[in-house]
Amino acid sequence: MEDKSHTVGTFQVGDYAVFAALFVVSSGIGVFFAIKERKKASSKEFLVGGRQMSCGPVALSLTASFMSAVTVIGAPSDVYRYGASYVIFGVAYTFVVFLTAELFLPVFYRSGITSTYEYLELRFCKLVRVAATLIYIIQTILYTGVVVYAPALALNQVTGFDLWGSIFATGIVCTFYCTLGGLKAVVWTDAFQMVVMVVGFLTVLIQGASRAGGIESVWSTAHTGGRMDVFDFDVNPLRRHTFWTLSVGGTFTWLGIYGVNQSTIQRCISCKTEGHARWALYLNLLGLWIILFCAVVSGLIMYTFYSRCDPWSAGSVSAPDQLMPYFVMEILGAFPGLPGLFVACAFSGTLSTVAASINALATVTYEDFVSQCYRDLSNRAANWISKALCVVFGVACTTMAVAASYMGGIVQAALSIHGMCGGPMLGLFSLGILFPVTNLKGAVGGLIVGITLSFWVGVGAFIYPAPSNNTRPLELSTAGCNFNLTADGSNQTSVSVSALTSDRYWLADSWYSMSYLYYSAVGFIGTVAAGLLITLLTGPMDPKKVKPGLTRSVKDVICFCSEKFMHADFNLSILNDLGDFGMAWEKHTDTEGVIKMEEKVKSDNDNLHENGYTNAAFDHNETSQVKQSFNFLTK
């Protein structure tokens, strides 16, 4: 299709200077940690920062990594077209962070694992671990490549910013500081990039509100245009965005990303204590709310500014994702350096996402494949292999970004893969953690069913787009435009339902028209339901045979507040602090599992001391509490 977009302005020297500064500082952080940590040559130091990170930088890193350029550019456009109901994602974020901190984190942190998929081998078998790791590697490379390409394309088409230069610069810089500085460089660079994102958003908010006539004008115009109708409680799952799709569907979608995703958990277990890891997640929630608020308000300001002349309907931009860059160039183009600041804001999201992905991919590949094949590697060899893997995956993600330019409509499908895989993976981990009776056959069968269902609905929706009555944007006007519409401009916001219904598959207007936010929920429910059914049919597993610490009861999650802050006696507080460990030891009348856990903790401690540092999380939390509880339970 012919590209009808045109640039509002072009980048000046000052814009390029601001953008270049982002890459220079990011690279500098990598060099700093490469020099600072040069004497700590071990894979654990490189991949998980020696498990000595504090909650502050980790919280900023988590927020920056999952608020990618897709959010910076795409979310305001979504609010512009569909209204401020997008803010309901804040409810989903709250549930997601709580469940991650209280359900999944304790299991992963206390088990001392580096790869989240190591848990699957401990709980089920090596086959499940390998399968899950391969799924993660494929979906992450696909998603990361598109995350680099999509915003670069939108910025190129509107601002004239060089497409290939930005793609290759992103890949090279991320690979550079990931390879040199490891996780510590990634975390601290993310923290810096998070600050850039907030500053960039604030610049747009201040100047945009001024140009739109002030906050009162923004509120009044948005309300008149129906953009402030936030609470739509329609339970119809075919509606794109309602309160329920955003809160319930959003919870499942983001829990698949936060709760069991290697990139998230890896940074949480890098914290010096479990308490720091929890605080990192809750502080990250504050960051998510801030970015969400900025994105929503930016969308409302943009709607007010274009309320009389929509550039999308008028054909000034050829795709909705170009709206935010177009708006920025129009309001900031007269100020040298400020358009560059917004591009730096957008690419901060890209850099943080790509860097986190490269580091996580290197970690799971080393832990789940390399270290399993070569168990006698020296610390120096393991460290160099980890660095080499960062280079390999940096090249792979950059190559995927280049390939995305030749995919056309496949890009949308590639972006959906992240969500379609997230639900089944969340279901698989939930089967292992919440249901001690789940056996190997149930886990494998459930995963297959879940992936089949989520890909069925996701791919079907790509082939048969939902009818426009479910996805049509709110009214957009071109009455105030002072130029002629393009040939296709008047058709941008209305698509004939009859045109879609002819020759459509009978599932197209029901199953395939489901809101995209329910894809993860479908995969999760399918995985858990099928997993439990297969388990019951093939013989449930004896909970006593599950290794200690690998399960966690719902009671531990729901009642943790009252149990934590009430004045319980000493022995009970030990069990409550240990959560599922206490319950597991109560079930195990023998001490074999406890001894194995003690041996694992001791092994991790020995490895930490060998490399020149100690870890309070292992020294105090794990070793001491294991011994105290063991003595108490065996009296």
XYZ file of C-alpha atoms in Angstrom:
635
model
C 0.000 0.000 0.000
C 1.285 3.465 -0.816
C 2.562 5.348 2.193
C 0.514 8.545 2.570
C 2.316 9.828 5.650
C 4.456 12.894 5.462
C 6.909 14.511 7.825
C 5.893 17.537 9.856
C 9.540 18.473 10.286
C 12.963 16.943 10.166
C 15.533 16.251 12.823
C 18.084 18.997 13.456
C 21.626 18.714 14.796
C 20.406 19.289 18.354
C 17.906 16.438 18.064
C 20.564 14.016 16.901
C 22.857 15.202 19.699
C 20.253 14.488 22.385
C 19.479 11.096 20.879
C 23.181 10.232 20.593
C 23.696 11.177 24.248
C 21.287 8.394 25.240
C 23.446 5.802 23.480
C 26.715 7.253 24.779
C 25.589 7.248 28.417
C 24.126 3.734 28.089
C 27.391 2.444 26.628
C 29.356 4.288 29.298
C 27.472 2.487 32.059
C 28.427 -0.829 30.463
C 32.093 0.181 30.332
C 31.976 1.345 33.963
C 30.703 -2.003 35.255
C 33.080 -3.930 33.012
C 35.983 -2.145 34.720
C 34.473 -2.196 38.213
C 33.598 -5.908 38.188
C 36.577 -7.180 36.197
C 37.950 -9.186 39.148
C 34.685 -11.064 39.704
C 34.882 -13.406 36.751
C 31.960 -15.781 37.237
C 28.753 -16.487 35.376
C 26.686 -15.833 38.526
C 28.175 -12.366 38.881
C 27.584 -11.656 35.201
C 24.065 -13.106 34.931
C 22.483 -12.238 38.302
C 24.773 -9.495 39.612
C 26.102 -11.653 42.432
C 22.624 -11.521 43.993
C 23.603 -8.250 45.668
C 21.327 -5.721 43.934
C 19.183 -3.244 45.883
C 15.476 -2.704 45.364
C 15.671 0.846 43.930
C 17.551 0.284 40.663
C 15.851 -3.079 40.148
C 12.427 -1.419 40.460
C 13.345 1.206 37.853
C 14.765 -1.516 35.620
C 11.583 -3.586 35.795
C 9.416 -0.611 34.868
C 11.638 0.508 32.001
C 11.906 -2.979 30.511
C 8.187 -3.606 30.238
C 7.197 -0.064 29.251
C 8.760 -0.366 25.793
C 8.567 2.050 22.871
C 5.375 0.211 21.937
C 3.882 1.725 25.111
C 5.397 5.187 24.630
C 4.123 5.446 21.053
C 1.191 3.014 20.965
C -0.641 3.696 24.244
C -1.337 7.422 23.605
C -2.602 6.495 20.144
C -4.924 3.922 21.703
C -6.312 6.508 24.135
C -6.691 8.988 21.261
C -8.857 6.545 19.318
C -10.656 4.546 22.024
C -10.691 6.727 25.128
C -9.193 6.813 28.606
C -10.474 3.357 29.575
C -6.862 2.306 28.969
C -6.205 3.601 32.501
C -7.959 0.483 33.879
C -4.722 -1.345 33.123
C -3.634 0.169 36.443
C -5.981 -2.281 38.196
C -4.405 -5.173 36.315
C -0.896 -3.969 37.186
C -1.835 -3.972 40.881
C -3.078 -7.571 40.865
C -0.106 -8.687 38.776
C 2.518 -7.202 41.076
C 0.797 -8.546 44.194
C 0.532 -12.090 42.814
C 4.101 -12.018 41.531
C 5.468 -10.811 44.865
C 3.455 -13.146 47.074
C 2.900 -16.255 44.944
C 5.713 -16.772 42.443
C 8.664 -14.816 43.845
C 8.963 -16.739 47.153
C 9.207 -20.062 45.324
C 11.792 -18.880 42.804
C 13.878 -16.844 45.252
C 14.082 -19.432 48.021
C 14.939 -22.286 45.682
C 18.133 -20.465 44.651
C 17.601 -21.019 40.913
C 18.970 -18.747 38.185
C 16.710 -19.823 35.318
C 12.986 -19.908 36.043
C 12.758 -23.009 33.864
C 15.051 -24.866 36.240
C 12.002 -24.969 38.494
C 10.158 -27.068 35.906
C 12.872 -29.719 36.012
C 12.809 -29.792 39.815
C 9.008 -30.058 39.811
C 8.432 -32.277 36.756
C 11.333 -33.372 34.545
C 14.102 -32.146 32.266
C 11.935 -32.504 29.135
C 9.460 -29.906 30.409
C 12.327 -27.560 31.262
C 13.862 -27.836 27.797
C 10.506 -27.404 26.025
C 9.625 -24.309 28.052
C 13.075 -22.801 27.496
C 12.853 -23.281 23.728
C 9.403 -21.671 23.652
C 10.758 -18.728 25.632
C 13.786 -18.272 23.360
C 11.709 -18.301 20.168
C 8.982 -15.955 21.404
C 11.477 -13.530 22.948
C 13.600 -13.223 19.801
C 10.473 -12.660 17.696
C 9.014 -10.128 20.093
C 12.283 -8.264 20.666
C 12.929 -7.916 16.945
C 9.510 -6.393 16.373
C 9.876 -4.118 19.422
C 12.974 -2.669 17.735
C 11.488 -2.404 14.250
C 7.927 -1.130 14.850
C 8.738 2.151 16.666
C 11.755 2.783 14.419
C 9.462 2.543 11.386
C 6.846 4.882 12.874
C 9.482 7.464 13.786
C 11.117 7.175 10.366
C 7.877 7.756 8.470
C 6.912 10.829 10.477
C 10.173 12.481 11.539
C 12.487 11.298 8.798
C 14.705 9.697 11.448
C 16.914 7.095 9.772
C 15.280 3.650 10.023
C 18.259 1.364 9.578
C 20.561 3.600 11.565
C 18.270 3.429 14.597
C 17.794 -0.345 14.293
C 21.490 -1.150 14.053
C 22.424 1.432 16.696
C 19.939 -0.133 19.113
C 21.226 -3.658 18.490
C 24.896 -2.701 18.710
C 24.630 -0.535 21.835
C 22.457 -3.030 23.750
C 24.753 -5.913 22.851
C 27.770 -3.801 23.816
C 26.751 -2.883 27.355
C 25.080 -6.252 28.038
C 28.260 -8.081 27.036
C 30.596 -5.806 28.967
C 28.679 -5.193 32.179
C 26.217 -8.057 32.549
C 23.049 -7.719 34.608
C 24.367 -4.848 36.727
C 24.947 -2.762 33.605
C 21.481 -3.680 32.315
C 19.795 -2.707 35.592
C 21.581 0.620 36.030
C 21.190 1.537 32.362
C 17.479 0.775 32.641
C 17.296 3.068 35.674
C 18.843 5.897 33.649
C 16.546 5.195 30.701
C 13.502 5.222 32.979
C 14.384 8.784 33.992
C 14.705 9.735 30.306
C 11.264 8.228 29.597
C 9.598 10.256 32.353
C 11.351 13.495 31.325
C 10.363 12.938 27.692
C 6.737 12.326 28.624
C 6.628 15.393 30.898
C 7.984 17.566 28.084
C 5.175 16.411 25.798
C 2.560 16.838 28.544
C 3.586 20.393 29.420
C 3.933 21.718 25.878
C 0.976 19.691 24.598
C -1.380 20.934 27.320
C -0.257 24.492 26.627
C -0.905 24.177 22.892
C -4.264 22.453 23.507
C -5.585 25.314 25.646
C -4.815 24.060 29.140
C -5.970 21.198 31.354
C -9.568 22.450 31.560
C -9.820 22.493 27.780
C -8.353 18.997 27.579
C -10.835 17.655 30.134
C -13.828 19.380 28.528
C -12.989 18.340 24.967
C -12.170 14.757 25.965
C -15.435 14.503 27.912
C -17.458 15.894 25.006
C -15.771 13.472 22.621
C -16.618 10.463 24.811
C -13.000 9.829 25.807
C -13.708 9.978 29.543
C -16.199 7.088 29.641
C -13.820 4.870 31.583
C -16.091 2.427 33.412
C -17.772 0.261 30.797
C -18.940 -2.858 32.656
C -20.192 -4.718 29.588
C -19.271 -8.400 30.110
C -19.257 -9.171 26.379
C -15.821 -10.809 25.762
C -15.947 -9.717 22.112
C -15.642 -6.038 23.033
C -12.069 -4.836 22.567
C -11.741 -2.758 25.756
C -14.144 -2.841 28.694
C -13.524 -2.731 32.426
C -13.432 -6.537 32.498
C -11.181 -7.087 29.488
C -8.683 -4.530 30.796
C -8.725 -5.640 34.437
C -9.250 -9.409 34.171
C -7.763 -10.027 30.739
C -4.987 -7.537 31.448
C -4.123 -9.361 34.671
C -3.640 -12.678 32.875
C -1.688 -11.023 30.063
C 0.700 -9.147 32.340
C 1.001 -11.953 34.891
C 2.388 -14.127 32.112
C 4.970 -11.393 31.522
C 5.756 -10.578 35.157
C 5.011 -13.651 37.232
C 6.993 -16.351 35.417
C 8.994 -14.451 32.799
C 12.751 -15.020 32.998
C 13.554 -11.344 32.471
C 11.478 -10.272 35.489
C 12.382 -13.085 37.847
C 16.082 -12.858 36.974
C 16.230 -9.287 38.237
C 14.174 -10.110 41.315
C 16.472 -12.960 42.352
C 19.461 -10.671 41.795
C 18.346 -8.712 44.876
C 20.323 -9.174 48.084
C 17.290 -10.388 50.057
C 13.775 -11.552 49.356
C 12.563 -8.384 51.064
C 14.480 -6.245 48.577
C 12.992 -8.278 45.737
C 9.464 -7.690 47.041
C 10.101 -3.982 47.493
C 11.480 -3.817 43.957
C 8.214 -5.210 42.616
C 6.013 -2.869 44.652
C 8.134 0.204 43.823
C 7.984 -0.903 40.199
C 4.186 -0.775 40.500
C 4.469 2.928 41.286
C 6.583 3.353 38.147
C 4.019 1.489 36.054
C 1.265 3.777 37.319
C 3.327 6.886 36.485
C 4.080 5.774 32.925
C 0.461 4.686 32.422
C -0.804 8.056 33.661
C 1.581 9.924 31.346
C 0.531 7.813 28.352
C -3.197 8.271 29.013
C -2.952 12.034 29.541
C -0.769 12.341 26.421
C -3.487 10.590 24.429
C -6.179 12.928 25.776
C -4.074 16.012 25.022
C -3.428 14.719 21.514
C -7.175 14.172 20.989
C -7.932 17.712 22.147
C -5.283 19.130 19.824
C -6.673 17.216 16.823
C -10.361 17.242 17.803
C -11.267 19.236 14.675
C -8.814 17.659 12.241
C -7.810 14.045 12.773
C -4.531 13.402 10.887
C -5.278 9.672 10.613
C -8.653 10.145 8.903
C -7.189 12.949 6.798
C -4.403 10.690 5.582
C -1.553 12.737 7.044
C -0.373 9.543 8.731
C -0.865 6.071 7.329
C -0.997 4.139 10.621
C -2.220 4.907 14.164
C 1.252 4.311 15.639
C 2.477 7.368 13.731
C 0.078 9.697 15.568
C 2.260 10.298 18.644
C 5.482 11.073 16.699
C 3.448 13.295 14.337
C 1.984 15.169 17.308
C 5.392 15.588 18.950
C 6.965 16.999 15.790
C 4.104 19.461 15.449
C 4.251 20.834 19.002
C 8.004 20.541 19.643
C 9.461 20.953 16.164
C 10.277 24.622 16.771
C 12.447 23.777 19.793
C 15.798 22.263 18.755
C 16.605 19.185 20.805
C 13.117 18.529 22.184
C 11.978 16.221 19.354
C 15.238 14.382 19.957
C 14.333 14.124 23.640
C 11.036 12.430 22.776
C 12.779 10.014 20.412
C 15.244 9.309 23.228
C 12.212 8.681 25.472
C 10.774 6.183 22.976
C 14.086 4.465 22.378
C 14.778 4.285 26.117
C 11.853 1.887 26.232
C 13.299 -0.025 23.291
C 16.836 -0.179 24.696
C 15.674 -1.381 28.109
C 13.438 -4.070 26.605
C 16.108 -5.315 24.203
C 18.852 -5.327 26.841
C 16.670 -7.225 29.311
C 15.784 -9.752 26.606
C 19.408 -10.299 25.551
C 20.507 -10.821 29.145
C 17.605 -13.167 29.902
C 18.174 -15.184 26.707
C 21.852 -15.585 27.541
C 20.958 -16.684 31.064
C 18.444 -19.380 30.145
C 20.686 -20.704 27.366
C 23.674 -20.968 29.670
C 21.773 -22.373 32.657
C 19.424 -24.722 30.787
C 21.752 -25.992 28.056
C 25.447 -25.101 28.361
C 25.889 -25.755 32.081
C 23.946 -29.015 31.767
C 26.262 -30.303 29.034
C 29.535 -29.010 30.500
C 29.336 -29.264 34.268
C 33.038 -28.764 34.986
C 33.483 -25.329 33.428
C 35.746 -22.941 35.308
C 34.328 -19.614 36.457
C 36.356 -17.769 33.821
C 35.173 -20.063 31.018
C 31.555 -19.777 32.167
C 31.862 -15.998 32.245
C 33.256 -15.813 28.704
C 30.581 -18.175 27.402
C 27.893 -15.984 28.989
C 29.359 -12.924 27.267
C 29.507 -14.766 23.939
C 25.847 -15.721 24.297
C 24.960 -12.040 24.781
C 26.663 -11.280 21.467
C 24.875 -14.149 19.721
C 21.437 -13.096 20.930
C 22.162 -9.432 20.267
C 22.859 -10.320 16.647
C 19.774 -12.580 16.545
C 17.426 -9.855 17.838
C 18.867 -7.259 15.452
C 18.538 -9.703 12.551
C 14.925 -10.317 13.539
C 14.298 -6.559 13.482
C 15.667 -6.399 9.928
C 13.584 -9.427 8.915
C 10.467 -7.747 10.315
C 10.737 -5.106 7.589
C 10.025 -7.812 4.993
C 7.185 -9.498 6.869
C 4.391 -7.045 6.181
C 1.293 -8.178 8.065
C 3.229 -10.922 9.846
C 4.527 -8.243 12.230
C 1.141 -8.090 13.963
C 1.154 -11.864 14.379
C 4.696 -11.801 15.774
C 3.672 -9.225 18.367
C 0.768 -11.463 19.427
C 3.032 -14.475 19.990
C 4.257 -12.965 23.264
C 0.725 -12.937 24.652
C -0.277 -16.290 23.179
C 2.704 -18.038 24.792
C 2.412 -16.184 28.088
C -0.912 -17.726 29.147
C 0.077 -21.387 28.697
C 3.436 -20.796 30.406
C 1.657 -19.116 33.321
C -0.690 -22.096 33.490
C 2.225 -24.554 33.500
C 3.965 -22.845 36.425
C 0.646 -22.485 38.260
C 0.024 -26.224 37.916
C 3.389 -26.891 39.507
C 3.182 -24.326 42.295
C -0.508 -24.320 43.285
C -1.483 -27.950 42.617
C 0.865 -30.485 44.277
C -1.131 -33.366 42.757
C -0.197 -32.393 39.188
C 1.898 -35.109 37.548
C 4.233 -35.018 34.545
C 1.576 -36.168 32.066
C -0.807 -33.492 33.287
C 1.838 -30.776 32.936
C 2.852 -31.753 29.397
C -0.722 -32.383 28.242
C -1.957 -29.148 29.778
C 0.811 -27.129 28.099
C -0.002 -28.623 24.692
C -3.734 -27.927 25.087
C -3.126 -24.386 26.338
C -0.775 -23.454 23.488
C -3.146 -25.012 20.951
C -6.108 -23.002 22.236
C -4.285 -19.671 22.486
C -2.704 -19.991 19.039
C -6.028 -21.142 17.594
C -7.818 -17.990 18.720
C -4.834 -15.694 18.078
C -4.036 -16.859 14.553
C -7.748 -17.099 13.735
C -8.226 -13.471 14.783
C -5.321 -12.464 12.546
C -6.845 -14.225 9.531
C -10.427 -13.140 10.280
C -10.348 -9.614 11.789
C -13.137 -8.830 14.227
C -16.198 -6.944 12.914
C -15.879 -3.186 13.141
C -18.695 -2.922 15.680
C -16.309 -4.506 18.217
C -13.173 -2.566 17.257
C -14.381 0.706 15.705
C -12.693 3.756 17.274
C -14.716 6.568 18.785
C -15.737 9.398 16.493
C -12.885 11.329 14.877
C -13.541 14.558 12.986
C -11.952 16.180 9.936
C -14.359 19.142 9.848
C -11.627 21.620 10.719
C -9.022 20.429 8.222
C -7.909 23.123 5.771
C -6.664 20.730 3.106
C -8.234 18.069 0.898
C -8.566 14.561 2.219
C -6.619 11.794 0.588
C -8.479 9.260 -1.496
C -8.746 6.843 1.402
C -8.962 9.360 4.212
C -12.716 9.299 4.700
C -12.701 5.536 5.174
C -10.087 5.331 7.913
C -12.480 4.944 10.835
C -15.419 3.070 9.395
C -15.342 -0.409 7.956
C -18.456 -2.008 6.581
C -19.623 -4.955 8.635
C -21.189 -6.520 5.570
C -17.823 -6.440 3.839
C -16.388 -8.524 6.628
C -19.257 -10.970 6.984
C -19.206 -12.261 3.422
C -17.406 -15.586 3.099
C -16.489 -15.578 6.779
C -15.908 -18.721 8.789
C -18.650 -19.387 11.324
C -16.251 -18.904 14.245
C -15.038 -15.563 12.898
C -17.680 -13.478 14.651
C -17.491 -15.312 17.971
C -14.356 -17.230 18.944
C -11.972 -15.307 16.678
C -13.530 -11.965 17.619
C -12.621 -12.335 21.281
C -10.720 -9.397 22.774
C -6.967 -9.845 22.353
C -6.563 -9.340 26.108
C -8.265 -12.682 26.747
C -5.760 -14.715 24.710
C -3.560 -15.309 27.753
C -6.590 -16.180 29.885
C -7.677 -18.766 27.304
C -4.203 -20.310 27.303
C -4.016 -20.279 31.101
C -7.451 -21.808 31.683
C -6.881 -24.410 28.967
C -3.526 -25.416 30.453
C -4.738 -25.661 34.045
C -8.052 -27.385 33.237
C -6.500 -29.921 30.868
C -3.551 -30.465 33.193
C -5.751 -31.269 36.178
C -8.092 -33.471 34.119
C -5.204 -35.486 32.660
C -3.691 -35.756 36.133
C -6.924 -37.171 37.551
C -7.252 -39.648 34.675
C -3.651 -40.862 34.897
C -3.316 -40.891 38.666
C -2.609 -37.825 40.819
C 0.848 -37.347 42.255
C 1.322 -37.877 45.979
C 1.945 -34.369 47.411
C 4.439 -35.888 49.848
C 6.677 -36.793 46.913
C 6.952 -33.189 45.768
C 10.296 -31.715 46.801
C 10.094 -29.155 49.602
C 9.677 -25.565 48.545
C 8.288 -26.226 45.078
C 4.631 -25.620 45.941
C 2.803 -22.773 47.621
C -0.723 -22.851 48.976
C -3.381 -20.247 48.243
C -3.609 -19.710 52.006
C -0.036 -18.436 52.050
C -0.914 -15.820 49.441
C -4.313 -14.688 50.755
C -3.514 -14.649 54.457
C 0.068 -13.408 54.368
C -0.830 -9.917 55.634
C -2.666 -10.981 58.774
C -0.180 -13.757 59.524
C 2.810 -11.500 58.936
C 1.760 -8.630 61.168
C -0.074 -10.459 63.962
C 1.863 -11.350 67.112
C 2.276 -15.053 66.510
C 4.515 -17.268 68.616
C 8.099 -17.876 67.506
C 7.633 -21.284 65.952
C 4.546 -20.246 63.989
C 6.302 -17.130 62.683
C 9.078 -19.304 61.311
C 6.590 -21.392 59.365
C 4.731 -18.331 58.113
C 7.938 -16.629 56.989
C 8.939 -19.761 55.161
C 5.534 -19.996 53.489
C 5.371 -23.129 51.402
C 8.614 -24.482 52.907
C 6.882 -24.879 56.251
C 3.915 -26.664 54.717
C 6.173 -28.888 52.664
C 8.200 -29.943 55.711
C 5.013 -30.657 57.624
C 4.007 -33.072 54.849
C 7.428 -34.747 54.784
C 7.780 -36.999 57.778
C 11.224 -38.002 56.480
C 14.091 -35.510 56.355
C 15.522 -36.401 52.958
C 13.979 -33.395 51.192
C 15.129 -31.014 53.920
C 18.662 -32.345 53.738
C 18.683 -31.893 49.957
C 17.555 -28.293 50.360
C 20.255 -27.685 52.974
C 22.839 -29.158 50.620
C 21.653 -26.924 47.759
C 21.808 -23.809 49.937
C 25.276 -24.794 51.173
C 26.429 -25.343 47.590
C 25.153 -21.912 46.572
C 26.850 -20.344 49.583
C 30.154 -22.021 48.758
C 29.938 -20.721 45.207
C 29.233 -17.189 46.437
C 32.121 -17.177 48.923
C 34.442 -18.655 46.310
C 33.809 -15.646 44.077
C 34.562 -13.056 46.722
C 31.193 -11.980 48.069
C 28.482 -13.074 50.446
C 24.745 -12.992 50.094
C 22.525 -12.216 53.054
C 19.596 -13.865 51.316
C 21.370 -17.201 51.428
C 23.443 -16.750 54.593
C 20.601 -15.641 56.825
C 17.230 -16.170 55.164
C 17.904 -19.595 53.708
C 20.527 -21.378 55.820
C 19.410 -20.110 59.220
C 15.703 -20.580 58.651
C 16.204 -24.013 57.135
C 18.112 -25.133 60.218
C 15.664 -23.523 62.670
C 12.626 -25.062 61.033
C 14.343 -28.414 60.668
C 15.169 -28.482 64.384
C 11.651 -27.399 65.319
C 9.914 -29.944 63.116
C 12.084 -32.845 64.233
C 11.707 -32.258 67.975
